[in-house]
Each structure stands twice: as structure tokens, then as C-alpha cells.
mmCIF file of C-alpha atoms in Angstrom:
data_model
loop_
_atom_site.group_PDB
_atom_site.id
_atom_site.type_symbol
_atom_site.label_atom_id
_atom_site.label_comp_id
_atom_site.label_asym_id
_atom_site.label_seq_id
_atom_site.Cartn_x
_atom_site.Cartn_y
_atom_site.Cartn_z
ATOM 1 C CA MET Z 4 40.543 -88.870 -105.500
ATOM 2 C CA ARG Z 5 40.225 -87.399 -102.018
ATOM 3 C CA HIS Z 6 40.263 -83.980 -100.833
ATOM 4 C CA GLY Z 7 40.044 -81.719 -97.659
ATOM 5 C CA PRO Z 8 40.929 -78.785 -95.866
ATOM 6 C CA ARG Z 9 44.568 -77.891 -95.305
ATOM 7 C CA LEU Z 10 45.951 -75.481 -92.079
ATOM 8 C CA GLY Z 11 49.748 -75.173 -91.425
ATOM 9 C CA LEU Z 12 52.354 -72.787 -89.956
ATOM 10 C CA ALA Z 13 54.980 -71.258 -92.299
ATOM 11 C CA ILE Z 14 58.513 -70.279 -91.115
ATOM 12 C CA ALA Z 15 60.004 -68.140 -93.502
ATOM 13 C CA THR Z 16 62.863 -65.723 -94.634
ATOM 14 C CA GLN Z 17 64.165 -63.824 -97.413
ATOM 15 C CA THR Z 18 67.641 -64.573 -98.833
ATOM 16 C CA ALA Z 19 69.896 -62.419 -100.872
ATOM 17 C CA GLY Z 20 69.808 -64.510 -103.811
ATOM 18 C CA GLN Z 21 71.589 -67.631 -102.170
ATOM 19 C CA PHE Z 22 69.706 -70.582 -103.137
ATOM 20 C CA LEU Z 23 68.218 -72.175 -99.595
ATOM 21 C CA GLN Z 24 70.512 -70.190 -97.096
ATOM 22 C CA TRP Z 25 68.760 -68.878 -93.963
ATOM 23 C CA GLN Z 26 69.189 -65.269 -93.091
ATOM 24 C CA GLY Z 27 67.918 -63.424 -89.984
ATOM 25 C CA LEU Z 28 65.301 -64.742 -87.521
ATOM 26 C CA PRO Z 29 62.165 -66.818 -88.703
ATOM 27 C CA LYS Z 30 59.253 -65.046 -89.637
ATOM 28 C CA PHE Z 31 55.787 -67.328 -88.557
ATOM 29 C CA GLY Z 32 52.586 -67.147 -90.596
ATOM 30 C CA PRO Z 33 49.572 -69.098 -91.493
ATOM 31 C CA ILE Z 34 48.803 -71.583 -94.394
ATOM 32 C CA VAL Z 35 45.343 -71.977 -95.197
ATOM 33 C CA GLY Z 36 44.320 -73.958 -98.251
ATOM 34 C CA TRP Z 37 42.539 -76.908 -99.692
ATOM 35 C CA SER Z 38 44.333 -80.525 -100.736
ATOM 36 C CA PHE Z 39 43.484 -82.682 -103.640
ATOM 37 C CA ASP Z 40 45.118 -86.216 -103.873
ATOM 38 C CA ILE Z 41 44.881 -87.634 -107.170
ATOM 39 C CA PRO Z 42 46.047 -91.341 -107.285
ATOM 40 C CA TYR Z 43 47.837 -92.334 -110.553
ATOM 41 C CA THR Z 44 49.375 -96.092 -109.329
ATOM 42 C CA HIS Z 45 49.179 -97.921 -106.407
ATOM 43 C CA GLN Z 46 52.234 -95.684 -104.738
ATOM 44 C CA ILE Z 47 52.318 -92.659 -107.021
ATOM 45 C CA GLY Z 48 49.961 -89.722 -107.198
ATOM 46 C CA PHE Z 49 49.447 -85.932 -107.595
ATOM 47 C CA ARG Z 50 48.813 -83.239 -105.110
ATOM 48 C CA LEU Z 51 47.050 -80.132 -106.262
ATOM 49 C CA GLU Z 52 46.888 -77.815 -103.367
ATOM 50 C CA PRO Z 53 45.660 -74.099 -103.691
ATOM 51 C CA MET Z 54 46.343 -72.062 -100.713
ATOM 52 C CA VAL Z 55 47.169 -68.646 -98.989
ATOM 53 C CA MET Z 56 50.457 -68.639 -97.491
ATOM 54 C CA SER Z 57 52.291 -66.008 -95.491
ATOM 55 C CA LYS Z 58 56.004 -65.322 -96.232
ATOM 56 C CA GLY Z 59 58.432 -62.568 -95.407
ATOM 57 C CA SER Z 60 61.437 -62.319 -93.137
ATOM 58 C CA TRP Z 61 62.364 -60.883 -89.631
ATOM 59 C CA THR Z 62 65.566 -58.996 -89.342
ATOM 60 C CA ARG Z 63 67.045 -57.358 -86.105
ATOM 61 C CA ASN Z 64 69.947 -55.164 -85.173
ATOM 62 C CA ALA Z 65 70.518 -55.798 -81.788
ATOM 63 C CA GLN Z 66 73.005 -52.869 -81.369
ATOM 64 C CA LEU Z 67 70.384 -50.725 -82.397
ATOM 65 C CA ASN Z 68 67.600 -52.780 -80.990
ATOM 66 C CA THR Z 69 65.731 -52.213 -84.212
ATOM 67 C CA ASN Z 70 63.490 -54.820 -86.082
ATOM 68 C CA SER Z 71 62.389 -55.121 -89.384
ATOM 69 C CA PHE Z 72 59.248 -57.417 -90.199
ATOM 70 C CA VAL Z 73 58.345 -58.132 -93.749
ATOM 71 C CA THR Z 74 55.053 -59.725 -94.279
ATOM 72 C CA LEU Z 75 54.007 -61.104 -97.924
ATOM 73 C CA ARG Z 76 50.790 -62.835 -98.617
ATOM 74 C CA TYR Z 77 50.959 -65.456 -101.624
ATOM 75 C CA LEU Z 78 47.997 -67.211 -103.100
ATOM 76 C CA GLU Z 79 49.748 -70.276 -104.329
ATOM 77 C CA LEU Z 80 49.378 -73.473 -106.390
ATOM 78 C CA PRO Z 81 51.508 -76.329 -105.487
ATOM 79 C CA VAL Z 82 51.500 -79.062 -108.471
ATOM 80 C CA LEU Z 83 53.348 -82.124 -106.975
ATOM 81 C CA LEU Z 84 54.054 -85.655 -107.180
ATOM 82 C CA ARG Z 85 53.645 -87.821 -104.343
ATOM 83 C CA LEU Z 86 55.319 -91.091 -103.899
ATOM 84 C CA ASP Z 87 54.237 -93.480 -101.042
ATOM 85 C CA LEU Z 88 57.551 -94.972 -99.266
ATOM 86 C CA ASP Z 89 55.600 -98.080 -98.139
ATOM 87 C CA THR Z 90 52.440 -99.713 -99.083
ATOM 88 C CA ALA Z 91 51.487 -100.161 -95.171
ATOM 89 C CA ARG Z 92 48.431 -98.273 -93.632
ATOM 90 C CA GLY Z 93 49.532 -95.132 -92.287
ATOM 91 C CA GLY Z 94 52.537 -94.989 -94.085
ATOM 92 C CA PHE Z 95 55.168 -92.183 -95.059
ATOM 93 C CA PHE Z 96 55.318 -90.058 -98.449
ATOM 94 C CA MET Z 97 57.461 -87.785 -100.026
ATOM 95 C CA THR Z 98 56.670 -84.866 -102.185
ATOM 96 C CA GLY Z 99 58.110 -82.779 -104.868
ATOM 97 C CA GLY Z 100 57.280 -80.317 -107.661
ATOM 98 C CA ALA Z 101 56.443 -77.000 -108.847
ATOM 99 C CA VAL Z 102 54.609 -73.839 -106.866
ATOM 100 C CA TYR Z 103 53.122 -71.050 -108.590
ATOM 101 C CA GLY Z 104 52.394 -68.037 -106.618
ATOM 102 C CA TYR Z 105 50.761 -64.631 -106.982
ATOM 103 C CA TRP Z 106 51.452 -61.679 -104.642
ATOM 104 C CA LEU Z 107 48.333 -60.771 -103.120
ATOM 105 C CA SER Z 108 49.576 -57.961 -100.493
ATOM 106 C CA GLY Z 109 52.526 -56.841 -98.432
ATOM 107 C CA ARG Z 110 53.642 -54.905 -95.761
ATOM 108 C CA LEU Z 111 57.107 -53.728 -93.789
ATOM 109 C CA ARG Z 112 56.937 -52.857 -90.395
ATOM 110 C CA THR Z 113 59.880 -51.217 -88.362
ATOM 111 C CA THR Z 114 60.140 -50.874 -84.549
ATOM 112 C CA VAL Z 115 63.043 -49.263 -82.373
ATOM 113 C CA ASN Z 116 63.308 -50.001 -78.774
ATOM 114 C CA GLY Z 117 59.783 -51.737 -78.941
ATOM 115 C CA GLU Z 118 58.008 -48.632 -80.317
ATOM 116 C CA GLU Z 119 56.674 -48.828 -84.326
ATOM 117 C CA THR Z 120 58.452 -46.245 -86.178
ATOM 118 C CA GLN Z 121 57.399 -47.602 -89.613
ATOM 119 C CA ASN Z 122 54.513 -49.272 -91.005
ATOM 120 C CA ILE Z 123 54.260 -49.398 -94.854
ATOM 121 C CA LYS Z 124 51.785 -51.238 -97.194
ATOM 122 C CA TYR Z 125 53.601 -52.113 -100.414
ATOM 123 C CA ASP Z 126 51.922 -50.791 -103.665
ATOM 124 C CA LEU Z 127 51.353 -53.584 -105.720
ATOM 125 C CA ALA Z 128 49.837 -51.364 -108.585
ATOM 126 C CA GLN Z 129 53.151 -50.070 -109.729
ATOM 127 C CA PRO Z 130 53.983 -51.174 -113.184
ATOM 128 C CA ASN Z 131 57.513 -52.318 -112.404
ATOM 129 C CA VAL Z 132 56.218 -54.878 -109.569
ATOM 130 C CA ASN Z 133 56.424 -58.443 -110.429
ATOM 131 C CA ARG Z 134 53.694 -60.337 -108.628
ATOM 132 C CA SER Z 135 54.492 -63.686 -110.042
ATOM 133 C CA GLN Z 136 56.804 -66.185 -108.406
ATOM 134 C CA TRP Z 137 57.758 -69.701 -109.332
ATOM 135 C CA SER Z 138 59.097 -71.918 -106.422
ATOM 136 C CA ILE Z 139 60.304 -75.842 -106.053
ATOM 137 C CA ALA Z 140 58.993 -77.648 -103.122
ATOM 138 C CA VAL Z 141 59.899 -80.969 -101.475
ATOM 139 C CA GLY Z 142 58.138 -82.676 -98.589
ATOM 140 C CA LEU Z 143 58.012 -85.708 -96.310
ATOM 141 C CA GLY Z 144 54.969 -86.699 -94.470
ATOM 142 C CA GLN Z 145 52.592 -89.536 -93.227
ATOM 143 C CA GLN Z 146 49.289 -90.298 -94.675
ATOM 144 C CA GLY Z 147 46.380 -91.458 -92.372
ATOM 145 C CA LYS Z 148 42.418 -92.293 -93.097
ATOM 146 C CA LYS Z 149 41.207 -88.844 -91.981
ATOM 147 C CA TRP Z 150 44.425 -86.911 -91.220
ATOM 148 C CA SER Z 151 48.070 -86.315 -93.017
ATOM 149 C CA TRP Z 152 50.679 -84.300 -92.089
ATOM 150 C CA GLU Z 153 53.650 -82.988 -94.056
ATOM 151 C CA LEU Z 154 56.961 -81.280 -93.635
ATOM 152 C CA ARG Z 155 57.762 -79.214 -96.562
ATOM 153 C CA GLY Z 156 60.309 -77.068 -97.798
ATOM 154 C CA GLN Z 157 60.140 -74.381 -100.812
ATOM 155 C CA SER Z 158 62.363 -71.897 -102.449
ATOM 156 C CA SER Z 159 61.621 -69.329 -104.915
ATOM 157 C CA ILE Z 160 63.346 -69.432 -108.307
ATOM 158 C CA THR Z 161 62.565 -66.362 -109.985
ATOM 159 C CA PRO Z 162 63.619 -63.163 -108.970
ATOM 160 C CA PHE Z 163 61.308 -61.573 -106.096
ATOM 161 C CA ASP Z 164 63.034 -58.015 -106.827
ATOM 162 C CA LYS Z 165 64.513 -57.396 -110.028
ATOM 163 C CA LEU Z 166 67.486 -55.587 -108.516
ATOM 164 C CA ILE Z 167 68.020 -57.092 -105.171
ATOM 165 C CA ARG Z 168 67.150 -60.549 -106.430
ATOM 166 C CA SER Z 169 66.185 -61.675 -103.006
ATOM 167 C CA GLN Z 170 64.422 -65.058 -102.699
ATOM 168 C CA ASN Z 171 61.505 -66.410 -100.434
ATOM 169 C CA LEU Z 172 62.498 -69.583 -98.555
ATOM 170 C CA VAL Z 173 59.678 -71.044 -96.517
ATOM 171 C CA PHE Z 174 59.700 -74.249 -94.315
ATOM 172 C CA GLY Z 175 56.231 -75.536 -93.271
ATOM 173 C CA LEU Z 176 54.198 -77.990 -91.424
ATOM 174 C CA HIS Z 177 50.903 -78.719 -93.131
ATOM 175 C CA VAL Z 178 48.181 -80.687 -91.519
ATOM 176 C CA THR Z 179 45.187 -82.159 -93.887
ATOM 177 C CA TYR Z 180 41.810 -83.486 -92.866
ATOM 178 C CA TRP Z 181 40.422 -85.787 -95.281
ATOM 179 C CA LEU Z 182 36.647 -85.581 -96.016
ATOM 180 C CA PRO Z 183 35.046 -88.877 -95.843
ATOM 181 C CA LEU Z 184 34.712 -90.934 -98.914
ATOM 182 C CA PRO Z 185 31.214 -91.726 -100.161
ATOM 183 C CA SER Z 186 30.043 -95.359 -98.725
ATOM 184 C CA SER Z 187 30.014 -96.547 -102.526
ATOM 185 C CA LYS Z 188 33.743 -95.805 -102.920
ATOM 186 C CA VAL Z 189 34.790 -97.214 -99.548
ATOM 187 C CA SER Z 190 32.856 -100.434 -100.219
ATOM 188 C CA GLU Z 191 34.755 -100.620 -103.481
ATOM 189 C CA THR Z 192 38.090 -100.398 -101.824
ATOM 190 C CA GLU Z 193 39.902 -102.105 -99.068
ATOM 191 C CA GLU Z 194 42.997 -100.240 -99.432
ATOM 192 C CA GLU Z 195 41.631 -97.168 -97.577
ATOM 193 C CA PRO Z 196 44.740 -96.020 -95.293
ATOM 194 C CA GLU Z 197 44.446 -95.736 -91.658
#
């Protein structure tokens, strides 16, 4: 098993219930976590990746010169199947699976003509707030000896809001630094990817 820190950049929006349909402008945010790569066979493995991810949306009304920014922080646990597309060192891989997310914090900020008019922190202690959310994710990346990168898209499949039924859609660039294997493990195998 290999593991290491994982950083990335999320590009997010919220949809009005339509699956994988982009709305508004891209809302950028950080991804910070840890990746565990668990081999099963020569080309198949599993990825467990606890992380904190920024989601949300950015909508703009050009006629009124207003902007609304929704920032949502989630603690997420992706459980993904990894499939190596070739056996060569430094080869490409695909991932796919389910993601459980727990809503940590949220904020709505509104500006008019560049001046902030509203800055509201969501009250997550309300009894009608559903803080759990399930998503599905699919990714494509390249594996190296010390580093790997992955482009991943994910969309929630459970309602974010019981009335509006909006969904979180996120595309992310993830980069993982793999901690060095113990020297005994490296000597046991010659199949360590570059």
C-alpha cells in the first residue's frame, strides 16, 4: 500500500437538479487530503482519500452588476476503484466510485457594484439541515514513482436542499506525492512505477 498527501484545485457549481449540467460561473476552491492506494491485482486497486473540499457556486447578474458567491466546505471520503490502462511505468489509470461528504461550513456573500452587501454564514445546527451527501466520481490520471495527477469530476446524487433539490458539481485537478516505500518493500519488487 502506498500513501501520501494530496492537494488540488476544485472548480465547482450548483445545478438546479439536472445531472451534470453546468450553471453560472466557475467557483474555485482548494482540495486538501491524504491518498491511500491499495493494490488488489497487477492492474486493479482501490483508492481511499479522506479530504476537505471546497464546493459552491458563483452567479452573476450583468445588468444589475451583482455577484453571489456560495462557499461550502465538505469533509469527504471517496472510495474508488482504480484501473491501470496499461502496464508500462508511468502509465495512465482511471478511477470511479462513490463519495460520502459531510458539510462542515458554508457562507453566502453578495456584492453590488463591487461592494459587499451581504455576508451570511449558514447555520448548520438547524434541525432541517441535511449535512450528509453522496456523490459519484470518475477520474483519469497518470501514475508516477513519486507523484501522480488526476482530473476528476463528481456530482452529488442526493438532494443538497429538500425544497430546491440543487446538486453540487465539481471538477478537480488532484496531485498526490507518494511517500517513499521502506527499503525492504522496494527491494521485494521491481515493478515500482516511475
